[in-house]
JSON list of C-alpha atoms in Angstrom, two decimals:
[
{"chain": "A", "resi": 1, "resn": "MET", "atom": "CA", "xyz": [119.60, 80.44, 102.16]},
{"chain": "A", "resi": 2, "resn": "SER", "atom": "CA", "xyz": [117.33, 82.12, 99.66]},
{"chain": "A", "resi": 3, "resn": "HIS", "atom": "CA", "xyz": [116.91, 85.65, 98.55]},
{"chain": "A", "resi": 4, "resn": "ALA", "atom": "CA", "xyz": [113.11, 85.42, 98.30]},
{"chain": "A", "resi": 5, "resn": "THR", "atom": "CA", "xyz": [110.94, 88.47, 98.80]},
{"chain": "A", "resi": 6, "resn": "ASP", "atom": "CA", "xyz": [109.03, 86.75, 101.61]},
{"chain": "A", "resi": 7, "resn": "SER", "atom": "CA", "xyz": [112.15, 86.41, 103.76]},
{"chain": "A", "resi": 8, "resn": "PRO", "atom": "CA", "xyz": [111.94, 87.90, 107.25]},
{"chain": "A", "resi": 9, "resn": "ILE", "atom": "CA", "xyz": [115.12, 89.96, 106.70]},
{"chain": "A", "resi": 10, "resn": "THR", "atom": "CA", "xyz": [115.36, 92.76, 104.16]},
{"chain": "A", "resi": 11, "resn": "PHE", "atom": "CA", "xyz": [118.87, 93.95, 103.44]},
{"chain": "A", "resi": 12, "resn": "TYR", "atom": "CA", "xyz": [119.27, 97.38, 101.83]},
{"chain": "A", "resi": 13, "resn": "ARG", "atom": "CA", "xyz": [122.61, 97.57, 100.09]},
{"chain": "A", "resi": 14, "resn": "LEU", "atom": "CA", "xyz": [124.69, 99.15, 97.37]},
{"chain": "A", "resi": 15, "resn": "HIS", "atom": "CA", "xyz": [126.70, 97.36, 94.67]},
{"chain": "A", "resi": 16, "resn": "GLY", "atom": "CA", "xyz": [130.41, 97.46, 95.47]},
{"chain": "A", "resi": 17, "resn": "CYS", "atom": "CA", "xyz": [129.97, 98.73, 99.03]},
{"chain": "A", "resi": 18, "resn": "PRO", "atom": "CA", "xyz": [132.53, 97.00, 101.31]},
{"chain": "A", "resi": 19, "resn": "TYR", "atom": "CA", "xyz": [130.38, 97.62, 104.40]},
{"chain": "A", "resi": 20, "resn": "CYS", "atom": "CA", "xyz": [127.42, 95.98, 102.68]},
{"chain": "A", "resi": 21, "resn": "GLU", "atom": "CA", "xyz": [129.58, 93.03, 101.63]},
{"chain": "A", "resi": 22, "resn": "ARG", "atom": "CA", "xyz": [130.66, 92.55, 105.25]},
{"chain": "A", "resi": 23, "resn": "VAL", "atom": "CA", "xyz": [127.00, 92.22, 106.28]},
{"chain": "A", "resi": 24, "resn": "ALA", "atom": "CA", "xyz": [126.19, 89.97, 103.29]},
{"chain": "A", "resi": 25, "resn": "ARG", "atom": "CA", "xyz": [129.02, 87.59, 104.20]},
{"chain": "A", "resi": 26, "resn": "LEU", "atom": "CA", "xyz": [127.69, 87.28, 107.74]},
{"chain": "A", "resi": 27, "resn": "LEU", "atom": "CA", "xyz": [124.08, 86.73, 106.60]},
{"chain": "A", "resi": 28, "resn": "ASP", "atom": "CA", "xyz": [125.38, 83.96, 104.32]},
{"chain": "A", "resi": 29, "resn": "GLU", "atom": "CA", "xyz": [127.62, 82.52, 107.05]},
{"chain": "A", "resi": 30, "resn": "PHE", "atom": "CA", "xyz": [124.62, 82.21, 109.39]},
{"chain": "A", "resi": 31, "resn": "ASP", "atom": "CA", "xyz": [122.56, 80.75, 106.50]},
{"chain": "A", "resi": 32, "resn": "LEU", "atom": "CA", "xyz": [119.84, 83.36, 107.01]},
{"chain": "A", "resi": 33, "resn": "ASP", "atom": "CA", "xyz": [117.10, 83.91, 104.45]},
{"chain": "A", "resi": 34, "resn": "TYR", "atom": "CA", "xyz": [117.07, 87.52, 103.32]},
{"chain": "A", "resi": 35, "resn": "HIS", "atom": "CA", "xyz": [115.89, 89.72, 100.51]},
{"chain": "A", "resi": 36, "resn": "SER", "atom": "CA", "xyz": [118.43, 92.12, 99.00]},
{"chain": "A", "resi": 37, "resn": "ARG", "atom": "CA", "xyz": [117.18, 95.54, 97.93]},
{"chain": "A", "resi": 38, "resn": "PHE", "atom": "CA", "xyz": [119.84, 97.38, 95.99]},
{"chain": "A", "resi": 39, "resn": "VAL", "atom": "CA", "xyz": [119.57, 101.13, 96.43]},
{"chain": "A", "resi": 40, "resn": "GLU", "atom": "CA", "xyz": [120.40, 104.14, 94.29]},
{"chain": "A", "resi": 41, "resn": "PRO", "atom": "CA", "xyz": [124.10, 105.01, 94.14]},
{"chain": "A", "resi": 42, "resn": "LEU", "atom": "CA", "xyz": [123.32, 108.70, 94.70]},
{"chain": "A", "resi": 43, "resn": "HIS", "atom": "CA", "xyz": [122.98, 109.30, 98.41]},
{"chain": "A", "resi": 44, "resn": "SER", "atom": "CA", "xyz": [120.30, 111.96, 97.86]},
{"chain": "A", "resi": 45, "resn": "LYS", "atom": "CA", "xyz": [118.11, 109.49, 95.91]},
{"chain": "A", "resi": 46, "resn": "ARG", "atom": "CA", "xyz": [117.90, 106.81, 98.64]},
{"chain": "A", "resi": 47, "resn": "ASP", "atom": "CA", "xyz": [114.43, 107.79, 99.77]},
{"chain": "A", "resi": 48, "resn": "VAL", "atom": "CA", "xyz": [113.36, 104.18, 100.37]},
{"chain": "A", "resi": 49, "resn": "VAL", "atom": "CA", "xyz": [116.16, 103.72, 102.93]},
{"chain": "A", "resi": 50, "resn": "LYS", "atom": "CA", "xyz": [115.31, 107.08, 104.54]},
{"chain": "A", "resi": 51, "resn": "ARG", "atom": "CA", "xyz": [111.67, 106.00, 104.95]},
{"chain": "A", "resi": 52, "resn": "VAL", "atom": "CA", "xyz": [112.62, 102.65, 106.45]},
{"chain": "A", "resi": 53, "resn": "ALA", "atom": "CA", "xyz": [115.55, 103.56, 108.70]},
{"chain": "A", "resi": 54, "resn": "GLY", "atom": "CA", "xyz": [115.63, 107.33, 108.98]},
{"chain": "A", "resi": 55, "resn": "VAL", "atom": "CA", "xyz": [119.02, 107.48, 107.25]},
{"chain": "A", "resi": 56, "resn": "ARG", "atom": "CA", "xyz": [120.20, 107.39, 103.65]},
{"chain": "A", "resi": 57, "resn": "SER", "atom": "CA", "xyz": [123.35, 105.39, 104.36]},
{"chain": "A", "resi": 58, "resn": "VAL", "atom": "CA", "xyz": [123.70, 101.66, 103.76]},
{"chain": "A", "resi": 59, "resn": "PRO", "atom": "CA", "xyz": [123.80, 98.93, 104.83]},
{"chain": "A", "resi": 60, "resn": "VAL", "atom": "CA", "xyz": [120.43, 98.74, 106.55]},
{"chain": "A", "resi": 61, "resn": "VAL", "atom": "CA", "xyz": [118.82, 95.56, 107.83]},
{"chain": "A", "resi": 62, "resn": "VAL", "atom": "CA", "xyz": [115.15, 95.15, 108.69]},
{"chain": "A", "resi": 63, "resn": "ASP", "atom": "CA", "xyz": [114.51, 91.95, 110.65]},
{"chain": "A", "resi": 64, "resn": "GLU", "atom": "CA", "xyz": [110.78, 91.28, 110.91]},
{"chain": "A", "resi": 65, "resn": "THR", "atom": "CA", "xyz": [111.39, 88.31, 113.21]},
{"chain": "A", "resi": 66, "resn": "THR", "atom": "CA", "xyz": [112.71, 90.53, 116.02]},
{"chain": "A", "resi": 67, "resn": "GLY", "atom": "CA", "xyz": [111.27, 93.89, 114.94]},
{"chain": "A", "resi": 68, "resn": "VAL", "atom": "CA", "xyz": [114.73, 95.40, 114.50]},
{"chain": "A", "resi": 69, "resn": "THR", "atom": "CA", "xyz": [115.62, 98.06, 111.92]},
{"chain": "A", "resi": 70, "resn": "MET", "atom": "CA", "xyz": [119.30, 98.86, 112.00]},
{"chain": "A", "resi": 71, "resn": "ALA", "atom": "CA", "xyz": [121.91, 100.85, 110.09]},
{"chain": "A", "resi": 72, "resn": "GLU", "atom": "CA", "xyz": [125.74, 100.98, 110.38]},
{"chain": "A", "resi": 73, "resn": "SER", "atom": "CA", "xyz": [127.64, 97.84, 109.47]},
{"chain": "A", "resi": 74, "resn": "ALA", "atom": "CA", "xyz": [129.43, 97.38, 112.82]},
{"chain": "A", "resi": 75, "resn": "ASN", "atom": "CA", "xyz": [126.11, 97.56, 114.69]},
{"chain": "A", "resi": 76, "resn": "ILE", "atom": "CA", "xyz": [124.48, 95.16, 112.23]},
{"chain": "A", "resi": 77, "resn": "VAL", "atom": "CA", "xyz": [127.35, 92.69, 112.58]},
{"chain": "A", "resi": 78, "resn": "ASP", "atom": "CA", "xyz": [127.10, 92.84, 116.39]},
{"chain": "A", "resi": 79, "resn": "TYR", "atom": "CA", "xyz": [123.34, 92.37, 116.19]},
{"chain": "A", "resi": 80, "resn": "LEU", "atom": "CA", "xyz": [123.55, 89.40, 113.80]},
{"chain": "A", "resi": 81, "resn": "GLU", "atom": "CA", "xyz": [126.26, 87.71, 115.88]},
{"chain": "A", "resi": 82, "resn": "SER", "atom": "CA", "xyz": [124.35, 88.15, 119.14]},
{"chain": "A", "resi": 83, "resn": "THR", "atom": "CA", "xyz": [120.98, 87.18, 117.64]},
{"chain": "A", "resi": 84, "resn": "TYR", "atom": "CA", "xyz": [121.91, 84.42, 115.19]},
{"chain": "A", "resi": 85, "resn": "GLY", "atom": "CA", "xyz": [125.51, 83.46, 115.98]},
{"chain": "A", "resi": 86, "resn": "ASP", "atom": "CA", "xyz": [126.85, 80.72, 118.25]},
{"chain": "A", "resi": 87, "resn": "GLY", "atom": "CA", "xyz": [126.16, 82.70, 121.41]},
{"chain": "A", "resi": 88, "resn": "ALA", "atom": "CA", "xyz": [122.69, 83.78, 120.28]},
{"chain": "A", "resi": 89, "resn": "ASP", "atom": "CA", "xyz": [120.23, 84.77, 122.96]},
{"chain": "A", "resi": 90, "resn": "THR", "atom": "CA", "xyz": [116.87, 83.36, 121.88]},
{"chain": "A", "resi": 91, "resn": "GLY", "atom": "CA", "xyz": [115.07, 86.21, 123.63]},
{"chain": "A", "resi": 92, "resn": "ALA", "atom": "CA", "xyz": [116.85, 88.98, 121.73]},
{"chain": "A", "resi": 93, "resn": "SER", "atom": "CA", "xyz": [115.29, 92.36, 122.29]},
{"chain": "A", "resi": 94, "resn": "ALA", "atom": "CA", "xyz": [114.44, 94.83, 119.56]},
{"chain": "A", "resi": 95, "resn": "ALA", "atom": "CA", "xyz": [116.83, 97.71, 119.05]},
{"chain": "A", "resi": 96, "resn": "THR", "atom": "CA", "xyz": [117.28, 100.51, 116.58]},
{"chain": "A", "resi": 97, "resn": "ALA", "atom": "CA", "xyz": [120.62, 102.05, 115.69]},
{"chain": "A", "resi": 98, "resn": "GLY", "atom": "CA", "xyz": [121.72, 104.61, 113.16]},
{"chain": "A", "resi": 99, "resn": "GLY", "atom": "CA", "xyz": [124.94, 105.64, 111.57]},
{"chain": "A", "resi": 100, "resn": "ALA", "atom": "CA", "xyz": [126.68, 106.18, 108.31]},
{"chain": "A", "resi": 101, "resn": "ASP", "atom": "CA", "xyz": [128.95, 103.92, 106.37]}
]
């Protein structure tokens, strides 16, 4: 796994965020290439996340392979498990979810 900027998955996260760490562990477990973008600690300053996902909360994952942009750690974990885990459906459909962690 690399954290190169040309990776198909961009992971918006915050240092020390337990919800973000949960997603990071799963990305690493599935050996997925992703690019981490650390966001501003101040919620009101997270304009980049707002532009991408429509929310200012993290974590947010943008998966260019499937066209999915998703927020809310539980939804992201479910998505990663169903798309890249052992029971992955190779024809995963694109979905968008929101929420705050």
